[in-house]
PDB file of C-alpha atoms in Angstrom:
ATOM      1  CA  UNK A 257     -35.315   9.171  20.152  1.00  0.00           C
ATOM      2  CA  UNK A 258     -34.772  12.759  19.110  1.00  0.00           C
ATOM      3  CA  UNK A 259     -31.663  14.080  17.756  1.00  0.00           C
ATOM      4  CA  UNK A 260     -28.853  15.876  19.756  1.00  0.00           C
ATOM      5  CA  UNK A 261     -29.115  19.656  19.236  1.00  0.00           C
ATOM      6  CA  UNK A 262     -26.054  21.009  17.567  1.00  0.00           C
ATOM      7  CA  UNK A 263     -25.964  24.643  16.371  1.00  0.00           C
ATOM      8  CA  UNK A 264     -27.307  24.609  12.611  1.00  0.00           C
ATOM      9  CA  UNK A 265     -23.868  26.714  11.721  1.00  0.00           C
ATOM     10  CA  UNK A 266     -21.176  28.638  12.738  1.00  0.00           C
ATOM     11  CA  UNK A 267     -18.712  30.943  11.175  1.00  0.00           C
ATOM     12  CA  UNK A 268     -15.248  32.069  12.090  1.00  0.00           C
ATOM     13  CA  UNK A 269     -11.887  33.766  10.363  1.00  0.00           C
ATOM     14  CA  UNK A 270      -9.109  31.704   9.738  1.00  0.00           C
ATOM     15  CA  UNK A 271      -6.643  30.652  12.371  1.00  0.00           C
ATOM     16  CA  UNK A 272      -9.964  31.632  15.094  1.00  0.00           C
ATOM     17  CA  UNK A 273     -11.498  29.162  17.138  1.00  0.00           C
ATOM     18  CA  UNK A 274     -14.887  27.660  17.562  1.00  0.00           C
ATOM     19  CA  UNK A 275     -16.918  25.414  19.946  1.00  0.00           C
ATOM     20  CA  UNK A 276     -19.698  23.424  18.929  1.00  0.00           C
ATOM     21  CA  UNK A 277     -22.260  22.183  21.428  1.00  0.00           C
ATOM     22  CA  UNK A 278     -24.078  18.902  21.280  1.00  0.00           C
ATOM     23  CA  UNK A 279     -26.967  18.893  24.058  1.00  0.00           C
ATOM     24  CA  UNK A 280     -28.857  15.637  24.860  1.00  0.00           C
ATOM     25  CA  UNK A 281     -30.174  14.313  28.165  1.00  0.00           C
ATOM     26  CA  UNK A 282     -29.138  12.334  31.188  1.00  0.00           C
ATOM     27  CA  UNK A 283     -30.408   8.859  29.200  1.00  0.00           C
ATOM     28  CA  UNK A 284     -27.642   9.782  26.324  1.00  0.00           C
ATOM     29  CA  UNK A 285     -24.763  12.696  26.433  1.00  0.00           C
ATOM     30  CA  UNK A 286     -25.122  12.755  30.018  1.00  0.00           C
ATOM     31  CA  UNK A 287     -25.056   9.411  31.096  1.00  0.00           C
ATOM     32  CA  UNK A 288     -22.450   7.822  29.116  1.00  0.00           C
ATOM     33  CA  UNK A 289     -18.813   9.028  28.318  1.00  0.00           C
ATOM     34  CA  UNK A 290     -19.840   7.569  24.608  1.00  0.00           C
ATOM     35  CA  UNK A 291     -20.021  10.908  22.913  1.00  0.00           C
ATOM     36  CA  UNK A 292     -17.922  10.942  19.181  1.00  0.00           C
ATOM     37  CA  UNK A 293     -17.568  13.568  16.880  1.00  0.00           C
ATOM     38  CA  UNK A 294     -17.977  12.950  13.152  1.00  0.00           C
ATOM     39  CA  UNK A 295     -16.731  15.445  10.053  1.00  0.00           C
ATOM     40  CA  UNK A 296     -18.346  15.523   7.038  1.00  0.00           C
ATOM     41  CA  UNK A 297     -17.268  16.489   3.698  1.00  0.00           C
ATOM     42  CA  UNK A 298     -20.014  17.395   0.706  1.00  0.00           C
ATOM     43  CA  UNK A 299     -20.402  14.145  -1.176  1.00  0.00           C
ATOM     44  CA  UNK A 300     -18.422  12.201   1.296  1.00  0.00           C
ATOM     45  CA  UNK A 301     -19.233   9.841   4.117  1.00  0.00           C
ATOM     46  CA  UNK A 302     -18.795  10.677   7.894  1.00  0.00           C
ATOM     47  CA  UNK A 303     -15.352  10.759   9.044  1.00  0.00           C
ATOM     48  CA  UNK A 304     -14.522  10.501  12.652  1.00  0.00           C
ATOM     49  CA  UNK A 305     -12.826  12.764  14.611  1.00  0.00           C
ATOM     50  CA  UNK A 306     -13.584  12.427  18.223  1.00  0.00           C
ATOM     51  CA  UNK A 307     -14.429   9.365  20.357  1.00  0.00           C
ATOM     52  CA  UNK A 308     -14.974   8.831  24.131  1.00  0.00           C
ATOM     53  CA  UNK A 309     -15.992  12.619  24.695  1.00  0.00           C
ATOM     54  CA  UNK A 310     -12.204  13.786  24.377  1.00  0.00           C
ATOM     55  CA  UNK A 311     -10.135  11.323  22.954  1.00  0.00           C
ATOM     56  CA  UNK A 312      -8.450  11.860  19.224  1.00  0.00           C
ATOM     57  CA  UNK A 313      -7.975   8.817  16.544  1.00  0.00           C
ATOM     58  CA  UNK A 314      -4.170   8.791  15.401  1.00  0.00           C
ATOM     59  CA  UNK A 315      -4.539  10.541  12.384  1.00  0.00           C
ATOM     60  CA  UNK A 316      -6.672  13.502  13.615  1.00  0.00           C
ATOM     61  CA  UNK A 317      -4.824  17.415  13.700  1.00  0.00           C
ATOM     62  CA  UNK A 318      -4.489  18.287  17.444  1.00  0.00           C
ATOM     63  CA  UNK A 319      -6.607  21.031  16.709  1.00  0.00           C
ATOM     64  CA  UNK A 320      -9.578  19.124  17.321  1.00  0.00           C
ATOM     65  CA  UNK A 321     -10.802  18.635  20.784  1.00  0.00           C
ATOM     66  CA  UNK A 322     -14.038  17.166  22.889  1.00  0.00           C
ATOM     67  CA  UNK A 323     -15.131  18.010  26.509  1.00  0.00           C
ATOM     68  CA  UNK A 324     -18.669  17.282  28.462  1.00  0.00           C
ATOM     69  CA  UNK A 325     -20.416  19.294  31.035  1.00  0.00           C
ATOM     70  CA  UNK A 326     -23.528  17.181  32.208  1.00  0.00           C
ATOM     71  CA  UNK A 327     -25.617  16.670  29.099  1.00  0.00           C
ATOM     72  CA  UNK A 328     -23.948  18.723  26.578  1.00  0.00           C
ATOM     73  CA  UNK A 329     -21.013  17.770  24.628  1.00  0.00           C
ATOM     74  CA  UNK A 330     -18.341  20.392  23.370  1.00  0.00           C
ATOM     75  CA  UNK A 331     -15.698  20.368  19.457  1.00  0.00           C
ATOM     76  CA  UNK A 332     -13.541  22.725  19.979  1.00  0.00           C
ATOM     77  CA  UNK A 333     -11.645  23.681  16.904  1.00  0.00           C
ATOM     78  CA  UNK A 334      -8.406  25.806  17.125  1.00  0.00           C
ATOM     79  CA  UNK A 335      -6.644  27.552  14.652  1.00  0.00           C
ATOM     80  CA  UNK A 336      -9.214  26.929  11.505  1.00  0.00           C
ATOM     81  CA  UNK A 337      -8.290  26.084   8.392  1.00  0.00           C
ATOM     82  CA  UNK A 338      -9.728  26.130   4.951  1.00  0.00           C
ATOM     83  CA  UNK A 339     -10.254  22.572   5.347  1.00  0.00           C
ATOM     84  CA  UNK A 340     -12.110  22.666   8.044  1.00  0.00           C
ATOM     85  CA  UNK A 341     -15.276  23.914   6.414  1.00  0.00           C
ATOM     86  CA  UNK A 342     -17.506  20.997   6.866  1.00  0.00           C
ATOM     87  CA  UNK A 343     -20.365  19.387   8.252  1.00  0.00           C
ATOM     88  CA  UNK A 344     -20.046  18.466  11.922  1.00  0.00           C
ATOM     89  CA  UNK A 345     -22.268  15.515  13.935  1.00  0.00           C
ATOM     90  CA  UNK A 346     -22.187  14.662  17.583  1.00  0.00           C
ATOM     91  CA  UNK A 347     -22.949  11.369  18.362  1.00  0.00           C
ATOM     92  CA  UNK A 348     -24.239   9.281  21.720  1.00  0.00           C
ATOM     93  CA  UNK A 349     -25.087   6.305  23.010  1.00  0.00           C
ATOM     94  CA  UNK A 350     -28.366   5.792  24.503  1.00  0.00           C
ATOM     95  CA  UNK A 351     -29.564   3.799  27.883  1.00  0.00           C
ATOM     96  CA  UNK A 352     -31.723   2.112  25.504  1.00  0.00           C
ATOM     97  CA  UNK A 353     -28.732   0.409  23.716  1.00  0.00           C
ATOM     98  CA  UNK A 354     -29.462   2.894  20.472  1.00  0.00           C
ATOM     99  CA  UNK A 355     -27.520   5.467  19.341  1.00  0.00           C
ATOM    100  CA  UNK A 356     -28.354   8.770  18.326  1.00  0.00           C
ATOM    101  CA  UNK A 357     -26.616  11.380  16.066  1.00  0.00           C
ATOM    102  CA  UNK A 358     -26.907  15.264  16.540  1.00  0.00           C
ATOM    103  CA  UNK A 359     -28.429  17.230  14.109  1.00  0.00           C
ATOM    104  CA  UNK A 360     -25.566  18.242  12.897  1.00  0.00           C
ATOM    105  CA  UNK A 361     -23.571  22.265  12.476  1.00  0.00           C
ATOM    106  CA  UNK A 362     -22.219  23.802   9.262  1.00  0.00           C
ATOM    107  CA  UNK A 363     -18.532  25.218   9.758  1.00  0.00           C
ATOM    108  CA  UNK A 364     -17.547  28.243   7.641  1.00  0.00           C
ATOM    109  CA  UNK A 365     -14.730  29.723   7.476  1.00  0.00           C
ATOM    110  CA  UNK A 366     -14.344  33.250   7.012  1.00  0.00           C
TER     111      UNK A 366
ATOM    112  CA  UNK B1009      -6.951  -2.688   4.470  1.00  0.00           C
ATOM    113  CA  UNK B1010     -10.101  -2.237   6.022  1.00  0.00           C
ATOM    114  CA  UNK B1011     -13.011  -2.252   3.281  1.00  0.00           C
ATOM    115  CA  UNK B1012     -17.068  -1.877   3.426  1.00  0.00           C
ATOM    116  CA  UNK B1013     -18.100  -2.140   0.152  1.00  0.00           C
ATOM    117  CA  UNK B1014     -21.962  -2.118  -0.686  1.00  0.00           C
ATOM    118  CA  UNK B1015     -24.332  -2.962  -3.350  1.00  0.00           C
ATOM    119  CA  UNK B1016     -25.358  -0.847  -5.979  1.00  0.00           C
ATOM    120  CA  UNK B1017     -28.341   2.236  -6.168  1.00  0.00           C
ATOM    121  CA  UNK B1018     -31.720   1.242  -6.469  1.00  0.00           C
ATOM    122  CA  UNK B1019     -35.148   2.225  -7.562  1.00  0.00           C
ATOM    123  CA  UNK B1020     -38.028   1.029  -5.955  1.00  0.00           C
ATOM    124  CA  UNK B1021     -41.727   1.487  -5.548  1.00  0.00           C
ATOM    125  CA  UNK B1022     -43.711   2.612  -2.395  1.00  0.00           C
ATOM    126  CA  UNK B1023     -44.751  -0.460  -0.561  1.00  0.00           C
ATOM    127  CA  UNK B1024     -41.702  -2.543  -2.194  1.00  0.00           C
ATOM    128  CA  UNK B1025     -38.326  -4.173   0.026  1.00  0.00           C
ATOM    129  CA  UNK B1026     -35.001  -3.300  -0.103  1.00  0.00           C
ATOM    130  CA  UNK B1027     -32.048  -5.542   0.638  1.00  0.00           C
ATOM    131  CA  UNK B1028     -28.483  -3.811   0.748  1.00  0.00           C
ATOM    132  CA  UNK B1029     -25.123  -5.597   1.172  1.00  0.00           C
ATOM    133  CA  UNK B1030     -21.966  -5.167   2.611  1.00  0.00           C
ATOM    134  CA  UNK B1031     -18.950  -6.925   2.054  1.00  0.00           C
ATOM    135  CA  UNK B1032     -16.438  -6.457   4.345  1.00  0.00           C
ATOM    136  CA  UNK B1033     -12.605  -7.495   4.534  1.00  0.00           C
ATOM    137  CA  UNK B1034      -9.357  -6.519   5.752  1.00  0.00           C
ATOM    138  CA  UNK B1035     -10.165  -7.327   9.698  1.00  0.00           C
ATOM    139  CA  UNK B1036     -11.270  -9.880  11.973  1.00  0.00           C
ATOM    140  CA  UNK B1037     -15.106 -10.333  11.444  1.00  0.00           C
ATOM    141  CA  UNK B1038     -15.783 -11.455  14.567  1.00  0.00           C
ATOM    142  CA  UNK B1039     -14.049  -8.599  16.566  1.00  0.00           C
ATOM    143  CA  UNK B1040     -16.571  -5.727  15.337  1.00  0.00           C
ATOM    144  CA  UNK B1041     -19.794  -4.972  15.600  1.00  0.00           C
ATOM    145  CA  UNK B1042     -21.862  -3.356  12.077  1.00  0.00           C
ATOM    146  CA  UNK B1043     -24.004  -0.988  12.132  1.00  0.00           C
ATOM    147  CA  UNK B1044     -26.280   0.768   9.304  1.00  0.00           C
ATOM    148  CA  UNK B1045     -26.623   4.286   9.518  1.00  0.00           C
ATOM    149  CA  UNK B1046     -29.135   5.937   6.318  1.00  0.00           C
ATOM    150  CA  UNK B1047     -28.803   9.921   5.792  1.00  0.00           C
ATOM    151  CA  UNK B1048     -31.324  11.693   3.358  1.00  0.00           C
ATOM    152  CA  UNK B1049     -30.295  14.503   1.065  1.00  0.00           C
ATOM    153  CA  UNK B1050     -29.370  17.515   3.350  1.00  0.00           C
ATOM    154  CA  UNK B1051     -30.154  15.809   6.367  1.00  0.00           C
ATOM    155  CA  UNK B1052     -27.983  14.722   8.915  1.00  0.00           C
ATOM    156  CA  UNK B1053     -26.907  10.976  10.134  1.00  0.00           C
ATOM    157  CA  UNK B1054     -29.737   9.009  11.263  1.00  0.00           C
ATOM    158  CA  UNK B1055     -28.709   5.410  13.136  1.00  0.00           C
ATOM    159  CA  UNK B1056     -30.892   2.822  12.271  1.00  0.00           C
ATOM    160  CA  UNK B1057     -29.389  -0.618  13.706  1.00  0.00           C
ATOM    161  CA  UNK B1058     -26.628  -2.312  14.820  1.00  0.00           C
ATOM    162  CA  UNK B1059     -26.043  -6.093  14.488  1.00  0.00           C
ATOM    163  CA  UNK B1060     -23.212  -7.066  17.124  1.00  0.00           C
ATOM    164  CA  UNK B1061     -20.180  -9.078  16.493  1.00  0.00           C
ATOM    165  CA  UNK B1062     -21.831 -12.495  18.113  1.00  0.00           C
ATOM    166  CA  UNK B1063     -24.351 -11.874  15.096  1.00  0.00           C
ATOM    167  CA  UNK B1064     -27.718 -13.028  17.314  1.00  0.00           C
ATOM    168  CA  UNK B1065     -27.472  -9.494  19.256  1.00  0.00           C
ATOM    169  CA  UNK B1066     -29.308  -6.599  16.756  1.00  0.00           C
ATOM    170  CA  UNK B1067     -31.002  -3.604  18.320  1.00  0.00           C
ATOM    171  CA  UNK B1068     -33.333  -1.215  16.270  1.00  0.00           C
ATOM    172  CA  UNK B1069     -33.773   2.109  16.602  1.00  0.00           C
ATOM    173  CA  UNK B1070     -37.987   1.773  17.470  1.00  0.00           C
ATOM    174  CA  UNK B1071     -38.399   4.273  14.437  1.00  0.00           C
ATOM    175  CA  UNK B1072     -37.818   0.643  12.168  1.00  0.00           C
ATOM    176  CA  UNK B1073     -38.957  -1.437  14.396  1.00  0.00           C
ATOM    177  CA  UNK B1074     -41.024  -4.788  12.689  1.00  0.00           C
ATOM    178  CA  UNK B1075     -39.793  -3.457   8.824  1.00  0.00           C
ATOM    179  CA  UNK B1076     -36.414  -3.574   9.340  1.00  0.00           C
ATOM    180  CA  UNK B1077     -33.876  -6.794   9.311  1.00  0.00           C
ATOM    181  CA  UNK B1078     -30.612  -7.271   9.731  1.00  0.00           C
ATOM    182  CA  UNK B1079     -28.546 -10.736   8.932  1.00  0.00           C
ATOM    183  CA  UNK B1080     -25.077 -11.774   8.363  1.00  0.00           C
ATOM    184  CA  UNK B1081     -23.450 -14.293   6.201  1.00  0.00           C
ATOM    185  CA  UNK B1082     -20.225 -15.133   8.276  1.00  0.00           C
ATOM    186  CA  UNK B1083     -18.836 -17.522   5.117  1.00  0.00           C
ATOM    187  CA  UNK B1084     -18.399 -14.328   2.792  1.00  0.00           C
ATOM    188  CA  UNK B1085     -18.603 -12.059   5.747  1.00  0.00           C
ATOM    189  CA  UNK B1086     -21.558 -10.135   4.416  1.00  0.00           C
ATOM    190  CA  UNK B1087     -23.812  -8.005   6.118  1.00  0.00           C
ATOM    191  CA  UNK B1088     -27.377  -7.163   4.991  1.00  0.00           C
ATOM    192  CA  UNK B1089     -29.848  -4.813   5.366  1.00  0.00           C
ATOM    193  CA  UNK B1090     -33.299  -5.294   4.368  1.00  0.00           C
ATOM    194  CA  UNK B1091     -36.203  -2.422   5.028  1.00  0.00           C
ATOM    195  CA  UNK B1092     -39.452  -3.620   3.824  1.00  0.00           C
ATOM    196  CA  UNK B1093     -42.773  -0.848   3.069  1.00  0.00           C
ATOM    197  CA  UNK B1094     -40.792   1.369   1.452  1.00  0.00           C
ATOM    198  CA  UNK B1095     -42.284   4.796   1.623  1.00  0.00           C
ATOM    199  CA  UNK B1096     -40.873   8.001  -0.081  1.00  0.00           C
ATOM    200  CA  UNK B1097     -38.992   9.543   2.824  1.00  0.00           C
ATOM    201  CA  UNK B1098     -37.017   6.339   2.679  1.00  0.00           C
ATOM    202  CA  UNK B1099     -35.203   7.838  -0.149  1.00  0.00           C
ATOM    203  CA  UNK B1100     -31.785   8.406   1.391  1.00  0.00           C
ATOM    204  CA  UNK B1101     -28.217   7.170   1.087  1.00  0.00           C
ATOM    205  CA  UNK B1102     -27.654   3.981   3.354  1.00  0.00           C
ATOM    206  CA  UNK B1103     -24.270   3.444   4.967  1.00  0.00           C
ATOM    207  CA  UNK B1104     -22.965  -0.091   6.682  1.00  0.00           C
ATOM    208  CA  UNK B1105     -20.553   1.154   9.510  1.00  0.00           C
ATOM    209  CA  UNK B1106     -18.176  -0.711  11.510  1.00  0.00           C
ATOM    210  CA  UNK B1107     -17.756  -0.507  15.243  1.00  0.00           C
ATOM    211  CA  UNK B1108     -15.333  -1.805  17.787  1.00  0.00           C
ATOM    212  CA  UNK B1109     -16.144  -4.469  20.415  1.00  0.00           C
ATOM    213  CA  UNK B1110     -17.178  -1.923  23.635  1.00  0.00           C
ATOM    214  CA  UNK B1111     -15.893   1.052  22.010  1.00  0.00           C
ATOM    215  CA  UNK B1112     -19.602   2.984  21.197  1.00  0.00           C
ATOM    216  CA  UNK B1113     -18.084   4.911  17.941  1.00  0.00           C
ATOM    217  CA  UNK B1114     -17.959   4.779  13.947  1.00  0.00           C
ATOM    218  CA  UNK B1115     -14.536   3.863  12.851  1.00  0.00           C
ATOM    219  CA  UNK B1116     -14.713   2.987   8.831  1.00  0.00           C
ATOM    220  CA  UNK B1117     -18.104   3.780   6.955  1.00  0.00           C
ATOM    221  CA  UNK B1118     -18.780   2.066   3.868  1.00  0.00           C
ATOM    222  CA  UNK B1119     -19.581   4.348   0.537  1.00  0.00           C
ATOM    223  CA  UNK B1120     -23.308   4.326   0.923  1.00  0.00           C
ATOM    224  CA  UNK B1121     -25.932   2.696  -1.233  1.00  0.00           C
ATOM    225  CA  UNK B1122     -28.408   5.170  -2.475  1.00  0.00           C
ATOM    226  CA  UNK B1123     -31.815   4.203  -2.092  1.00  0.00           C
ATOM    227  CA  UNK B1124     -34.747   6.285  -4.406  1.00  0.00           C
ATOM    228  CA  UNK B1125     -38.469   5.314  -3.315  1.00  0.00           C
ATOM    229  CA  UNK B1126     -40.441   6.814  -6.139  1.00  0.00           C
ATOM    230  CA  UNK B1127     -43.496   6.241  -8.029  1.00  0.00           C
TER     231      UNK B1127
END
């Protein structure tokens, strides 16, 4: 199973917004609604931030959205913060009963 | 509170086993499933397994397939992780991670064990 393709990085100015795309196939992103989104901080494990494509844990800024067009998976981040700067992985599960991470786009924030 | 808390680092030789634990607490063992995710040094995720909450159901990724095992002890609700034929690109920080019943995402990871294959 290869991993999702994410953008390696992106950079935007504070308070901008960005999108990140996660693009699989019709046997992962696009065939199940079991995309999640998962920050990551240096030195620190995963933390999620989106499950179910679009859906937000309680304790996650509204800033932080997920959509899906066919096989590729969206994070939208609005208004970007310092804190933000981070390591970002898209995550599916497979028709094979696996699951497969992206792999994985640098945030910087101007 | 929800806790994952794993074994210690370890050093081992090329061709040697590993066995990792996790000791979990602070939910209902039998309502989630685990799974063990491993994540080299500036490399992303990589999923490796996932043992479901029945404990009989495991599915490998076919990367570990026939050196990988996964097994439970439900009286000290334990998990354990055991990768056999080490090589050195197994050298990577191994994570147990805890998963709803049907909910296909990563809620609570433990802190990672790291793992050093080397000569």
């Amino acid at each position: 199973q290869s991993a999702l393709t994410q953008p390696a990085s992106v950079s935007e100015s504070l308070g901008q917004s960005i999108t990140i795309s996660c693009t699989g196939t019709s046997s992962d992103v696009g065939g199940y609604n079991f995309v999640s989104w998962y920050q990551q901080h240096p030195g620190k494990a995963p933390k999620l931030m989106i499950y179910e494509v679009s859906y937000r844990p309680s304790d996650i800024s509204t800033r932080f959205s997920g959509s899906k067009s066919g096989n590729t998976a969206s994070l939208t981040i609005s208004g970007l913060q310092a804190e933000d700067e981070a390591d970002y992985y898209c995550n599916s599960f497979t028709g094979t009963g696996t699951y497969v991470f992206g792999s994985g786009t640098r945030v910087s924030v101007l | 509170q929800v806790q994952l808390v794993q074994s210690g680092a370890e050093v081992k030789r090329p061709g040697a086993s590993i066995k990792v634990s996790c000791k979990t607490s602070g939910y209902t063992f039998t309502d989630y499933h685990i799974h063990w995710v491993r994540q080299a040094r500036g490399q992303g995720p990589e999923w490796m397994a996932i043992m479901k909450a029945d404990g009989h159901t495991i599915v490998y990724a076919q990367k570990f397939q026939g050196r990988l095992s996964l097994t439970r002890d439900t009286s000290s609700t334990t998990y354990y992780m055991e990768l056999s034929s080490l090589r050195f690109e197994d050298t990577a920080l191994y994570y147990c991670v805890r998963e709803g019943v049907s909910v296909y995402h990563f809620d609570y990871w433990g802190p990672g064990t790291l793992v050093t294959v080397s000569s």
